[in-house]
Amino acid sequence: MMALKAKIVGGGYYLPDRVLTNADLEQMVDTSDEWIVRRTGIKERRIADNDVYTSDMAFYAARKAIDNTNINPEDLDLIIIATCTPDMYTPNVSCMVQARLGAVNAAAFDISSACTGFISALTVANQFIATGYYKKVLVVGAENLSRMTDYKDRNTCVLFGDGAGAFIFEASEDEGVLATEIGADGVGGKNLTSLAFRDDEAEMAKRVSKNKQTLWMDGSEVLKFAVRTMVQATFDVLEKAGLSIDDVDMIVPHQANIRIIDGAVKRLGIDSEKVFVNIEKYGNMSSACIPIALCEAIEQGKIKKGDTVVLVGFGGGLTWGSAVIKM
Ligand code: ACO
């Protein structure tokens, strides 16, 4: 029997209607549209209403993904949701979505690896499918980062937005995930933090709002790490798949900063037309960036059946991940 691969059979995404523009941020902190666009490439981002949580956005995206396939929620074997902004510590977001979908036969768990989350979840899904353990897996990246953002800290508040993207993977002997690569640098974890139970005076002192749950980041350290790992993780996963950068039709990278993407494009030696970018509209939505960008690239006809696509992400932990998919 040929090896089984996780094949994409349907995708969907959800973005809140509410838009937070650079002009809005100029009213909130000492910043300017010119600075934000030049240093990040972001023009606006979406913000969920106060009564909308990660599980709501994940559910809307998942429902759309299912509607784009001929499978029913009861057919799902597993739901994996990547998020660093769950509604609650327990139940996890995957169980909340399982209940709303009526996916009564699915196991459900969350994955926490910040912006790398969707790739981590996809990697796990691919393993379950490759061994024949499960046949149909729903993978979602969903984030309510606005709840974790310190809107008094200009170093971070211009970067983040909310949203969710979902894909259904099914076992296939032909196309699908060709290789994945995930990694971690826990020593660098101190560069990107948000506290839950832990009391830590030093962490508290860094936060303008003095709210320990808000996200604090050493931006320039994470920026250096991001360019380095985006390039390395792309080359590593291509090597695993026995491919070269010339075989790639499209790279869908995590959307953290246009300068990270531009820096990586140069070092990868790939035409910038082959790198999908939507950061100007949504900013950094952590684990939701890659699935939303992949959906948009497919919708816009930039990714077609038969294409070779690389997904690559990096973020809190610090973590990174990449995947090559034959569409
Ligand atoms: N408006 C105006 N000035 C600002 C702003 C702002 N919004 N933010 C920072 N500045 C200032 C700083 O205060 C600093 O001023 P100083 O020199 O007087 O101290 C100056 O701009 C330069 O600051 P740097 O931090 O050196 O700016 P940098 O070029 O590194 O850009 C940024 C900052 C955009 C945060 C960048 O470092 C970045 O994108 N880092 C990577 C983020 C990332 O990849 N995150 C991914 C993971 S997120 C997750 O996992 C949830």
Tab-separated table of C-alpha atoms and ligand atoms in Angstrom:
chain	number	residue	atom	x	y	z
A	1	MET	CA	0.000	0.000	0.000
A	2	MET	CA	1.213	3.521	-0.766
A	3	ALA	CA	1.903	5.888	2.116
A	4	LEU	CA	-1.102	7.911	3.218
A	5	LYS	CA	-0.957	11.693	3.200
A	6	ALA	CA	-3.182	14.385	4.701
A	7	LYS	CA	-4.915	16.006	1.731
A	8	ILE	CA	-6.765	19.309	1.929
A	9	VAL	CA	-10.415	18.784	0.981
A	10	GLY	CA	-11.913	22.103	2.105
A	11	GLY	CA	-11.083	25.356	3.830
A	12	GLY	CA	-12.867	28.330	5.373
A	13	TYR	CA	-12.124	31.427	7.417
A	14	TYR	CA	-13.746	34.056	9.590
A	15	LEU	CA	-12.730	37.655	10.156
A	16	PRO	CA	-14.565	40.060	12.468
A	17	ASP	CA	-16.205	43.028	10.686
A	18	ARG	CA	-14.736	45.638	13.027
A	19	VAL	CA	-11.636	47.315	11.540
A	20	LEU	CA	-8.898	48.996	13.598
A	21	THR	CA	-6.915	51.299	11.289
A	22	ASN	CA	-3.538	52.945	11.768
A	23	ALA	CA	-5.448	56.246	12.057
A	24	ASP	CA	-7.390	54.771	14.997
A	25	LEU	CA	-4.116	53.724	16.659
A	26	GLU	CA	-2.731	57.255	16.210
A	27	GLN	CA	-5.502	58.325	18.617
A	28	MET	CA	-4.534	55.653	21.170
A	29	VAL	CA	-0.710	55.720	21.368
A	30	ASP	CA	2.188	57.893	20.168
A	31	THR	CA	2.528	56.417	16.671
A	32	SER	CA	1.872	57.275	13.018
A	33	ASP	CA	0.462	55.541	9.955
A	34	GLU	CA	3.778	56.276	8.223
A	35	TRP	CA	5.819	54.487	10.975
A	36	ILE	CA	3.521	51.457	11.123
A	37	VAL	CA	3.424	50.947	7.333
A	38	ARG	CA	7.178	51.448	6.881
A	39	ARG	CA	8.224	49.264	9.830
A	40	THR	CA	5.561	46.520	9.623
A	41	GLY	CA	3.551	46.748	6.353
A	42	ILE	CA	0.277	46.708	8.335
A	43	LYS	CA	-2.537	49.162	7.457
A	44	GLU	CA	-5.436	47.707	9.411
A	45	ARG	CA	-6.497	44.703	11.447
A	46	ARG	CA	-9.796	43.092	12.532
A	47	ILE	CA	-11.007	43.162	16.125
A	48	ALA	CA	-13.654	40.820	17.554
A	49	ASP	CA	-16.561	42.319	19.476
A	50	ASN	CA	-16.521	41.906	23.264
A	51	ASP	CA	-19.019	39.035	23.135
A	52	VAL	CA	-17.087	37.121	20.443
A	53	TYR	CA	-14.458	34.639	21.621
A	54	THR	CA	-11.896	32.351	19.984
A	55	SER	CA	-14.342	29.413	20.024
A	56	ASP	CA	-16.925	31.495	18.102
A	57	MET	CA	-14.432	32.452	15.399
A	58	ALA	CA	-13.084	28.889	15.236
A	59	PHE	CA	-16.635	27.540	14.883
A	60	TYR	CA	-17.544	29.964	12.063
A	61	ALA	CA	-14.354	29.098	10.145
A	62	ALA	CA	-14.809	25.351	10.731
A	63	ARG	CA	-18.451	25.455	9.625
A	64	LYS	CA	-17.425	27.150	6.359
A	65	ALA	CA	-14.658	24.605	5.780
A	66	ILE	CA	-17.123	21.725	6.296
A	67	ASP	CA	-19.657	23.384	3.965
A	68	ASN	CA	-16.953	23.419	1.282
A	69	THR	CA	-16.695	19.605	1.421
A	70	ASN	CA	-19.136	16.729	1.067
A	71	ILE	CA	-18.430	15.477	4.568
A	72	ASN	CA	-20.638	15.858	7.660
A	73	PRO	CA	-19.482	16.850	11.165
A	74	GLU	CA	-20.204	13.268	12.387
A	75	ASP	CA	-17.616	11.988	9.891
A	76	LEU	CA	-14.758	13.859	11.612
A	77	ASP	CA	-12.338	11.669	13.608
A	78	LEU	CA	-10.374	14.484	15.243
A	79	ILE	CA	-10.486	18.252	15.803
A	80	ILE	CA	-7.239	20.074	16.595
A	81	ILE	CA	-7.394	23.792	17.310
A	82	ALA	CA	-4.235	25.851	17.552
A	83	THR	CA	-4.636	28.881	19.784
A	84	CYS	CA	-2.783	30.874	22.432
A	85	THR	CA	-5.947	32.816	23.314
A	86	PRO	CA	-8.493	30.183	24.439
A	87	ASP	CA	-11.865	31.315	25.876
A	88	MET	CA	-11.164	29.262	29.020
A	89	TYR	CA	-8.430	27.017	30.450
A	90	THR	CA	-10.958	24.193	30.367
A	91	PRO	CA	-12.887	23.074	28.398
A	92	ASN	CA	-10.508	23.570	25.529
A	93	VAL	CA	-11.622	25.397	22.382
A	94	SER	CA	-11.671	22.169	20.342
A	95	CYS	CA	-14.274	20.615	22.653
A	96	MET	CA	-16.422	23.767	22.481
A	97	VAL	CA	-16.284	23.652	18.683
A	98	GLN	CA	-16.912	19.882	18.646
A	99	ALA	CA	-20.134	20.457	20.598
A	100	ARG	CA	-21.356	23.279	18.338
A	101	LEU	CA	-20.559	21.361	15.156
A	102	GLY	CA	-22.185	18.175	16.463
A	103	ALA	CA	-18.971	16.327	15.606
A	104	VAL	CA	-19.921	13.589	18.078
A	105	ASN	CA	-17.374	11.040	16.832
A	106	ALA	CA	-14.366	13.351	16.962
A	107	ALA	CA	-11.637	13.472	19.588
A	108	ALA	CA	-10.683	17.067	20.337
A	109	PHE	CA	-7.653	18.852	21.776
A	110	ASP	CA	-5.901	22.217	21.512
A	111	ILE	CA	-2.311	22.974	20.608
A	112	SER	CA	-0.460	25.927	22.096
A	113	SER	CA	2.551	27.072	20.103
A	114	ALA	CA	1.571	30.682	19.322
A	115	CYS	CA	2.092	31.720	15.700
A	116	THR	CA	3.480	28.277	14.766
A	117	GLY	CA	0.283	26.651	16.052
A	118	PHE	CA	-1.383	25.878	12.740
A	119	ILE	CA	1.743	24.115	11.430
A	120	SER	CA	2.133	22.162	14.701
A	121	ALA	CA	-1.520	21.082	14.483
A	122	LEU	CA	-1.193	20.171	10.808
A	123	THR	CA	1.901	18.100	11.632
A	124	VAL	CA	-0.021	16.139	14.282
A	125	ALA	CA	-2.988	15.678	11.922
A	126	ASN	CA	-0.660	14.415	9.208
A	127	GLN	CA	0.879	11.851	11.580
A	128	PHE	CA	-2.540	10.471	12.596
A	129	ILE	CA	-3.503	10.225	8.925
A	130	ALA	CA	-0.182	8.753	7.718
A	131	THR	CA	-0.436	5.876	10.237
A	132	GLY	CA	-4.042	5.167	9.229
A	133	TYR	CA	-5.265	5.909	12.779
A	134	TYR	CA	-7.676	8.626	11.593
A	135	LYS	CA	-9.121	9.466	8.172
A	136	LYS	CA	-10.725	12.905	8.538
A	137	VAL	CA	-9.238	15.665	10.674
A	138	LEU	CA	-10.322	19.285	11.154
A	139	VAL	CA	-7.420	21.670	11.849
A	140	VAL	CA	-8.130	25.260	12.912
A	141	GLY	CA	-5.971	28.263	13.793
A	142	ALA	CA	-8.055	30.753	15.794
A	143	GLU	CA	-7.024	33.759	17.850
A	144	ASN	CA	-8.558	36.563	19.850
A	145	LEU	CA	-5.249	38.419	20.208
A	146	SER	CA	-6.944	41.763	20.862
A	147	ARG	CA	-7.752	40.440	24.363
A	148	MET	CA	-4.049	39.818	24.989
A	149	THR	CA	-2.859	43.092	23.493
A	150	ASP	CA	-1.694	46.010	25.616
A	151	TYR	CA	-3.298	48.995	23.850
A	152	LYS	CA	-1.062	51.317	25.867
A	153	ASP	CA	2.137	49.737	24.457
A	154	ARG	CA	2.982	51.110	21.012
A	155	ASN	CA	5.673	48.458	20.545
A	156	THR	CA	3.055	45.712	20.254
A	157	CYS	CA	-0.467	47.122	19.885
A	158	VAL	CA	0.013	48.065	16.233
A	159	LEU	CA	0.831	44.468	15.280
A	160	PHE	CA	-2.056	42.203	16.268
A	161	GLY	CA	-5.543	41.278	15.053
A	162	ASP	CA	-8.249	38.605	15.436
A	163	GLY	CA	-9.491	35.861	13.098
A	164	ALA	CA	-9.744	32.129	12.383
A	165	GLY	CA	-8.932	29.786	9.499
A	166	ALA	CA	-9.837	26.096	9.142
A	167	PHE	CA	-9.018	23.176	6.872
A	168	ILE	CA	-10.330	19.627	6.632
A	169	PHE	CA	-7.698	17.008	5.858
A	170	GLU	CA	-8.536	13.574	4.523
A	171	ALA	CA	-6.372	10.479	3.928
A	172	SER	CA	-5.109	10.275	0.330
A	173	GLU	CA	-2.624	8.085	-1.509
A	174	ASP	CA	-1.912	10.800	-4.061
A	175	GLU	CA	-1.613	14.475	-3.134
A	176	GLY	CA	-1.354	16.071	0.310
A	177	VAL	CA	1.302	16.873	2.912
A	178	LEU	CA	4.699	15.746	1.561
A	179	ALA	CA	6.815	16.757	4.577
A	180	THR	CA	6.670	18.773	7.783
A	181	GLU	CA	9.321	20.217	10.066
A	182	ILE	CA	8.789	21.632	13.557
A	183	GLY	CA	11.233	22.954	16.122
A	184	ALA	CA	11.649	24.951	19.304
A	185	ASP	CA	14.103	27.266	21.052
A	186	GLY	CA	12.854	27.424	24.623
A	187	VAL	CA	15.855	29.519	25.675
A	188	GLY	CA	14.529	32.328	23.458
A	189	GLY	CA	11.054	32.033	24.990
A	190	LYS	CA	11.718	34.990	27.295
A	191	ASN	CA	11.496	37.303	24.258
A	192	LEU	CA	7.732	36.855	23.885
A	193	THR	CA	5.615	36.401	27.000
A	194	SER	CA	2.077	36.481	28.363
A	195	LEU	CA	1.472	35.283	31.908
A	196	ALA	CA	-1.365	33.149	33.227
A	197	PHE	CA	-1.001	32.108	36.898
A	198	ARG	CA	2.644	32.990	37.318
A	199	ASP	CA	3.509	35.988	39.481
A	200	ASP	CA	6.699	37.598	38.235
A	201	GLU	CA	7.763	41.104	39.194
A	202	ALA	CA	10.256	41.458	36.343
A	203	GLU	CA	7.607	40.506	33.771
A	204	MET	CA	5.116	42.869	35.390
A	205	ALA	CA	7.591	45.755	35.230
A	206	LYS	CA	7.825	45.425	31.432
A	207	ARG	CA	4.088	45.918	30.938
A	208	VAL	CA	2.776	49.434	30.405
A	209	SER	CA	-0.745	48.479	31.499
A	210	LYS	CA	0.494	46.364	34.460
A	211	ASN	CA	-1.762	43.543	33.284
A	212	LYS	CA	0.248	40.332	33.358
A	213	GLN	CA	-1.829	38.632	30.689
A	214	THR	CA	-0.938	41.164	28.002
A	215	LEU	CA	1.661	40.156	25.473
A	216	TRP	CA	5.156	41.589	25.872
A	217	MET	CA	7.753	41.175	23.169
A	218	ASP	CA	11.377	42.066	22.506
A	219	GLY	CA	10.571	42.924	18.877
A	220	SER	CA	14.066	43.177	17.462
A	221	GLU	CA	15.158	39.804	18.992
A	222	VAL	CA	12.047	38.091	17.615
A	223	LEU	CA	12.582	39.775	14.236
A	224	LYS	CA	16.117	38.351	13.903
A	225	PHE	CA	14.932	34.893	14.989
A	226	ALA	CA	12.012	35.074	12.555
A	227	VAL	CA	14.035	35.794	9.409
A	228	ARG	CA	16.606	33.131	10.299
A	229	THR	CA	14.076	30.402	11.063
A	230	MET	CA	11.729	31.222	8.181
A	231	VAL	CA	14.592	30.654	5.733
A	232	GLN	CA	16.008	27.570	7.513
A	233	ALA	CA	12.619	25.902	8.068
A	234	THR	CA	11.735	26.385	4.387
A	235	PHE	CA	15.000	24.858	3.138
A	236	ASP	CA	14.799	22.002	5.699
A	237	VAL	CA	11.269	20.944	4.791
A	238	LEU	CA	12.016	21.118	1.057
A	239	GLU	CA	15.056	18.894	1.575
A	240	LYS	CA	12.921	16.392	3.506
A	241	ALA	CA	10.477	16.301	0.590
A	242	GLY	CA	13.316	15.918	-1.926
A	243	LEU	CA	12.460	19.256	-3.556
A	244	SER	CA	14.261	22.534	-4.191
A	245	ILE	CA	13.090	26.145	-3.944
A	246	ASP	CA	12.612	26.121	-7.746
A	247	ASP	CA	9.877	23.476	-7.370
A	248	VAL	CA	7.772	25.776	-5.171
A	249	ASP	CA	4.722	27.477	-6.735
A	250	MET	CA	3.766	29.494	-3.651
A	251	ILE	CA	5.020	30.132	-0.111
A	252	VAL	CA	2.383	31.086	2.450
A	253	PRO	CA	4.336	32.504	5.407
A	254	HIS	CA	3.186	33.656	8.828
A	255	GLN	CA	2.274	37.345	8.507
A	256	ALA	CA	4.148	39.082	11.348
A	257	ASN	CA	6.033	41.866	9.602
A	258	ILE	CA	6.558	42.626	5.890
A	259	ARG	CA	10.260	43.178	6.640
A	260	ILE	CA	10.568	39.570	7.885
A	261	ILE	CA	8.929	38.306	4.686
A	262	ASP	CA	11.041	40.568	2.422
A	263	GLY	CA	14.253	39.564	4.226
A	264	ALA	CA	13.416	35.863	3.872
A	265	VAL	CA	12.427	36.225	0.194
A	266	LYS	CA	15.891	37.635	-0.588
A	267	ARG	CA	17.704	34.845	1.270
A	268	LEU	CA	15.517	32.104	-0.210
A	269	GLY	CA	16.183	33.381	-3.738
A	270	ILE	CA	12.515	33.147	-4.717
A	271	ASP	CA	10.463	35.569	-6.821
A	272	SER	CA	8.359	37.746	-4.476
A	273	GLU	CA	5.308	36.973	-6.690
A	274	LYS	CA	5.540	33.448	-5.277
A	275	VAL	CA	5.125	34.598	-1.673
A	276	PHE	CA	1.572	35.312	-0.535
A	277	VAL	CA	1.101	38.469	1.539
A	278	ASN	CA	-2.081	39.860	3.121
A	279	ILE	CA	-0.515	41.460	6.209
A	280	GLU	CA	-1.679	44.975	5.207
A	281	LYS	CA	-5.331	43.979	5.836
A	282	TYR	CA	-5.143	41.881	9.009
A	283	GLY	CA	-1.768	42.217	10.778
A	284	ASN	CA	-0.483	39.338	12.916
A	285	MET	CA	-3.305	36.959	13.924
A	286	SER	CA	-0.868	34.353	15.304
A	287	SER	CA	-2.016	30.797	14.444
A	288	ALA	CA	-4.863	32.140	12.264
A	289	CYS	CA	-2.578	33.900	9.759
A	290	ILE	CA	-1.439	30.912	7.718
A	291	PRO	CA	-4.825	29.180	7.248
A	292	ILE	CA	-6.548	32.487	6.368
A	293	ALA	CA	-3.770	33.392	3.918
A	294	LEU	CA	-3.934	29.903	2.366
A	295	CYS	CA	-7.729	30.232	1.925
A	296	GLU	CA	-7.357	33.669	0.320
A	297	ALA	CA	-4.577	32.484	-2.009
A	298	ILE	CA	-6.816	29.607	-3.183
A	299	GLU	CA	-9.849	31.947	-3.547
A	300	GLN	CA	-7.780	34.396	-5.613
A	301	GLY	CA	-6.585	31.595	-7.936
A	302	LYS	CA	-2.976	32.082	-6.824
A	303	ILE	CA	-2.840	28.456	-5.653
A	304	LYS	CA	-4.305	25.777	-7.917
A	305	LYS	CA	-4.699	22.023	-7.887
A	306	GLY	CA	-1.348	20.324	-8.459
A	307	ASP	CA	0.690	23.245	-7.067
A	308	THR	CA	3.506	22.718	-4.576
A	309	VAL	CA	2.960	25.013	-1.592
A	310	VAL	CA	5.180	25.720	1.410
A	311	LEU	CA	3.628	26.931	4.681
A	312	VAL	CA	6.102	28.409	7.160
A	313	GLY	CA	5.576	29.952	10.583
A	314	PHE	CA	7.466	31.060	13.697
A	315	GLY	CA	6.528	32.638	17.005
A	316	GLY	CA	6.187	32.407	20.768
A	317	GLY	CA	7.956	29.598	22.605
A	318	LEU	CA	10.052	30.307	20.611
A	319	THR	CA	8.838	27.856	17.981
A	320	TRP	CA	8.864	27.331	14.248
A	321	GLY	CA	7.316	25.004	11.690
A	322	SER	CA	7.014	24.383	7.975
A	323	ALA	CA	5.100	22.071	5.662
A	324	VAL	CA	5.171	21.215	1.953
A	325	ILE	CA	1.801	20.364	0.447
A	326	LYS	CA	0.962	19.057	-3.011
A	327	MET	CA	-2.460	20.604	-3.573
B	1	ACO	N1	5.164	53.903	16.534
B	1	ACO	C1	6.240	54.706	16.583
B	1	ACO	N2	7.409	54.342	17.101
B	1	ACO	C2	7.499	53.083	17.581
B	1	ACO	C3	6.428	52.193	17.549
B	1	ACO	C4	5.219	52.647	17.012
B	1	ACO	N3	4.128	51.857	16.947
B	1	ACO	N4	6.826	51.028	18.089
B	1	ACO	C5	8.107	51.167	18.434
B	1	ACO	N5	8.528	52.414	18.136
B	1	ACO	C6	9.837	52.997	18.371
B	1	ACO	C7	10.539	52.346	19.524
B	1	ACO	O1	10.115	52.926	20.727
B	1	ACO	C8	11.978	52.672	19.212
B	1	ACO	O2	12.242	53.973	19.613
B	1	ACO	P1	13.645	54.368	20.324
B	1	ACO	O3	14.674	54.047	19.291
B	1	ACO	O4	13.464	55.806	20.609
B	1	ACO	O5	13.702	53.485	21.525
B	1	ACO	C9	12.030	52.653	17.682
B	1	ACO	O6	10.653	52.756	17.247
B	1	ACO	C10	12.617	51.401	17.073
B	1	ACO	O7	12.133	50.275	17.775
B	1	ACO	P2	12.570	48.835	17.371
B	1	ACO	O8	11.954	47.867	18.322
B	1	ACO	O9	14.032	48.777	17.118
B	1	ACO	O10	11.845	48.698	15.942
B	1	ACO	P3	11.902	47.512	14.959
B	1	ACO	O11	12.440	47.996	13.696
B	1	ACO	O12	12.508	46.275	15.552
B	1	ACO	O13	10.343	47.200	14.724
B	1	ACO	C11	8.683	45.611	15.415
B	1	ACO	C12	9.548	46.819	15.806
B	1	ACO	C13	7.726	46.066	14.336
B	1	ACO	C14	7.935	45.127	16.623
B	1	ACO	C15	9.597	44.490	14.877
B	1	ACO	O14	10.663	44.304	15.759
B	1	ACO	C16	8.911	43.174	14.637
B	1	ACO	O15	8.047	43.045	13.788
B	1	ACO	N6	9.352	42.119	15.351
B	1	ACO	C17	8.904	40.749	15.099
B	1	ACO	C18	7.527	40.482	15.599
B	1	ACO	C19	7.158	39.048	15.320
B	1	ACO	O16	7.624	38.419	14.393
B	1	ACO	N7	6.331	38.446	16.130
B	1	ACO	C20	5.970	37.074	15.838
B	1	ACO	C21	5.505	36.383	16.944
B	1	ACO	S1	4.029	37.087	17.642
B	1	ACO	C22	3.301	35.784	18.486
B	1	ACO	O17	3.846	34.717	18.598
B	1	ACO	C23	1.932	36.023	19.061
